[in-house]
Coordinates of C-alpha atoms in Angstrom, one line a residue:
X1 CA -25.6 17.9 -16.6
X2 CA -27.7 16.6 -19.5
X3 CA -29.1 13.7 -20.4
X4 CA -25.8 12.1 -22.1
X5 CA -22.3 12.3 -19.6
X6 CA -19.1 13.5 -21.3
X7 CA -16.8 10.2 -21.1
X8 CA -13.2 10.7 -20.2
X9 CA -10.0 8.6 -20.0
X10 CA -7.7 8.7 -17.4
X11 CA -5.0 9.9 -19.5
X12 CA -7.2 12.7 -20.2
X13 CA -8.1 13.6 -16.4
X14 CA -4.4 13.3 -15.8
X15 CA -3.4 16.5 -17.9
X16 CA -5.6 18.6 -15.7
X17 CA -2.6 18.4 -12.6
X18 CA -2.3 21.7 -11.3
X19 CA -3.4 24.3 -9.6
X20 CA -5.3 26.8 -12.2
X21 CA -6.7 23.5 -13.8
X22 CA -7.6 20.5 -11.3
X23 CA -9.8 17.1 -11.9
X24 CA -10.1 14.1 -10.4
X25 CA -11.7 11.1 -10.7
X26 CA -14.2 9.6 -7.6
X27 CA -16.5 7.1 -7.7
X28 CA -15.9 6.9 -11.4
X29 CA -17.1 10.7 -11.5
X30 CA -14.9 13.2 -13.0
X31 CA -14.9 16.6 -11.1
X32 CA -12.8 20.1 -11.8
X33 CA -12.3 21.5 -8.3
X34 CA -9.9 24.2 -9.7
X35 CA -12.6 26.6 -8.0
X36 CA -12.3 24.8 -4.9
X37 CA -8.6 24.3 -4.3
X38 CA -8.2 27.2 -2.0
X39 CA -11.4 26.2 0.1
X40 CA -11.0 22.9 0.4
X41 CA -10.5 22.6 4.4
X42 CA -7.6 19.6 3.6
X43 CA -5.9 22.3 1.7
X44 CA -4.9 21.9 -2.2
X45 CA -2.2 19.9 -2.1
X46 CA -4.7 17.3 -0.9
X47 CA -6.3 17.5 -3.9
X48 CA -3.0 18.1 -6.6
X49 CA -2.1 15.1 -5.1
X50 CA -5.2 13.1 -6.0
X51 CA -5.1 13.8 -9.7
X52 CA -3.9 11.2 -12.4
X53 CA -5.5 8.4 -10.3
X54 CA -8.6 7.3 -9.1
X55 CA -8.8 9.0 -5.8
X56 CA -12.4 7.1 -4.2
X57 CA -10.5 5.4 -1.0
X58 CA -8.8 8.3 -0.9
X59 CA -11.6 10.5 -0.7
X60 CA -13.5 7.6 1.0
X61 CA -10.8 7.6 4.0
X62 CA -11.0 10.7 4.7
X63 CA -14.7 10.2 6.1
X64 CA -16.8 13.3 4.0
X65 CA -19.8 14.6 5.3
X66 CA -23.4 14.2 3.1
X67 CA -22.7 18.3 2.3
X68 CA -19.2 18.0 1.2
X69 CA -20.7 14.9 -1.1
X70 CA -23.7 17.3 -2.4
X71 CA -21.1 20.1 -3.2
X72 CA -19.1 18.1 -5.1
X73 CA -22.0 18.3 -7.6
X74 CA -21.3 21.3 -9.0
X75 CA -17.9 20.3 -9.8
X76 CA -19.1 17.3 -11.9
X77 CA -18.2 17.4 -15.4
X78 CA -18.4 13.7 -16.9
X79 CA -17.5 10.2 -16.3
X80 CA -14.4 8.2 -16.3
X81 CA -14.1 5.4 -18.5
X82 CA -13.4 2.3 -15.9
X83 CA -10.8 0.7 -19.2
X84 CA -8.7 3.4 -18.5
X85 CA -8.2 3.3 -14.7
X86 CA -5.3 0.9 -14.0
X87 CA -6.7 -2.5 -12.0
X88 CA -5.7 -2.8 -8.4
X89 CA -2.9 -5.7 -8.3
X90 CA -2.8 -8.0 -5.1
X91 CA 0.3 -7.3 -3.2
X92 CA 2.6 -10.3 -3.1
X93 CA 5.3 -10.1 -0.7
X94 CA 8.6 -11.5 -2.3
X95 CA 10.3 -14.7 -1.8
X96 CA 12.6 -14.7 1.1
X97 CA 14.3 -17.6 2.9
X98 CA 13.4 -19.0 5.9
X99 CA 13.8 -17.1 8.8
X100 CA 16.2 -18.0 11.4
X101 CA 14.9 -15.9 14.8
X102 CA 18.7 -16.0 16.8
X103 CA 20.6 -15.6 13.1
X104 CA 22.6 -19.1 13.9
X105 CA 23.8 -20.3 10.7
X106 CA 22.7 -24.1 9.6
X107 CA 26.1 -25.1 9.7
X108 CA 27.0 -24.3 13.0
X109 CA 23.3 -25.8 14.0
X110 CA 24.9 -29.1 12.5
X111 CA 28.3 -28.9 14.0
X112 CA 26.9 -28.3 17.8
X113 CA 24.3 -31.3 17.4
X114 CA 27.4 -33.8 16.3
X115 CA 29.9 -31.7 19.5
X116 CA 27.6 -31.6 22.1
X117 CA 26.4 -35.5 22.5
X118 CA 30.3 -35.8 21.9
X119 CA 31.4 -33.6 24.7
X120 CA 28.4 -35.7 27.1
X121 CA 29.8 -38.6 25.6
X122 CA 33.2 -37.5 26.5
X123 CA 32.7 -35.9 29.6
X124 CA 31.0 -39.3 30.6
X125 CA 34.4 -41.0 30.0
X126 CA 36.3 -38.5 32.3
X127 CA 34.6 -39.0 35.1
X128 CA 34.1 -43.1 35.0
X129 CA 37.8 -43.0 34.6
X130 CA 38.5 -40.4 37.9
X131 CA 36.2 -42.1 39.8
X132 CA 37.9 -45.7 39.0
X133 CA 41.2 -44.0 39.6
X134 CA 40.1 -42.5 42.8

């Protein structure tokens, strides 16, 4: 590694997506671990799957140890430009209607607050009328 780092896009890291030729991007580092695919305790897919992206909370999840960190050294071949990596977009959940817990439709909400004081009201009726009768 000399004094000036090879700059790469992420379009150009992206072409390297298999197994006999593998980069990724970390920590805006660019690494071929084509040599390391088949030691790499996680296994290779782990890492086939990490190209074409920046792949730092993946690799930062995972919880490395200081000597995995210190190999990846001799891996290093450049920098990626941070224009090319796509910016991380805040999710926003989409718009949905209120939520009715028991699924009772408005309309039925409406017609049971006009029928029940109606059927107390009623009800009310019935019995002053029995009991008058009585």
């Amino acid at each position: 590694m000399g004094d000036e780092a090879t700059i790469f896009t992420l379009s150009e890291v992206s072409e390297h997506n298999h197994a006999n030729d593998c980069w990724i991007v970390i920590s805006g580092k660019v690494y071929n671990v084509t040599k390391f695919l088949e030691d790499h305790p996680g296994g290779d897919e782990v890492l086939l799957s990490s190209t074409g992206k920046d792949a730092t909370d993946d690799f930062e999840d995972v919880g490395h140890s200081e000597s995995a960190r210190e190999m990846m050294e001799q891996y290093y071949v450049g920098e990626i430009d941070p224009t090319t990596i796509p910016k991380k977009t805040k999710y926003t959940p989409p718009k949905q209607p209120h939520y009715n817990q028991d699924k009772t439709s408005e309309f039925i909400i409406k017609i049971l607050q006009f029928l029940v004081p109606l059927a107390i009201l009623g009800l009310a009726v019935g019995i002053r009328i029995y009991t008058k009768a009585a």
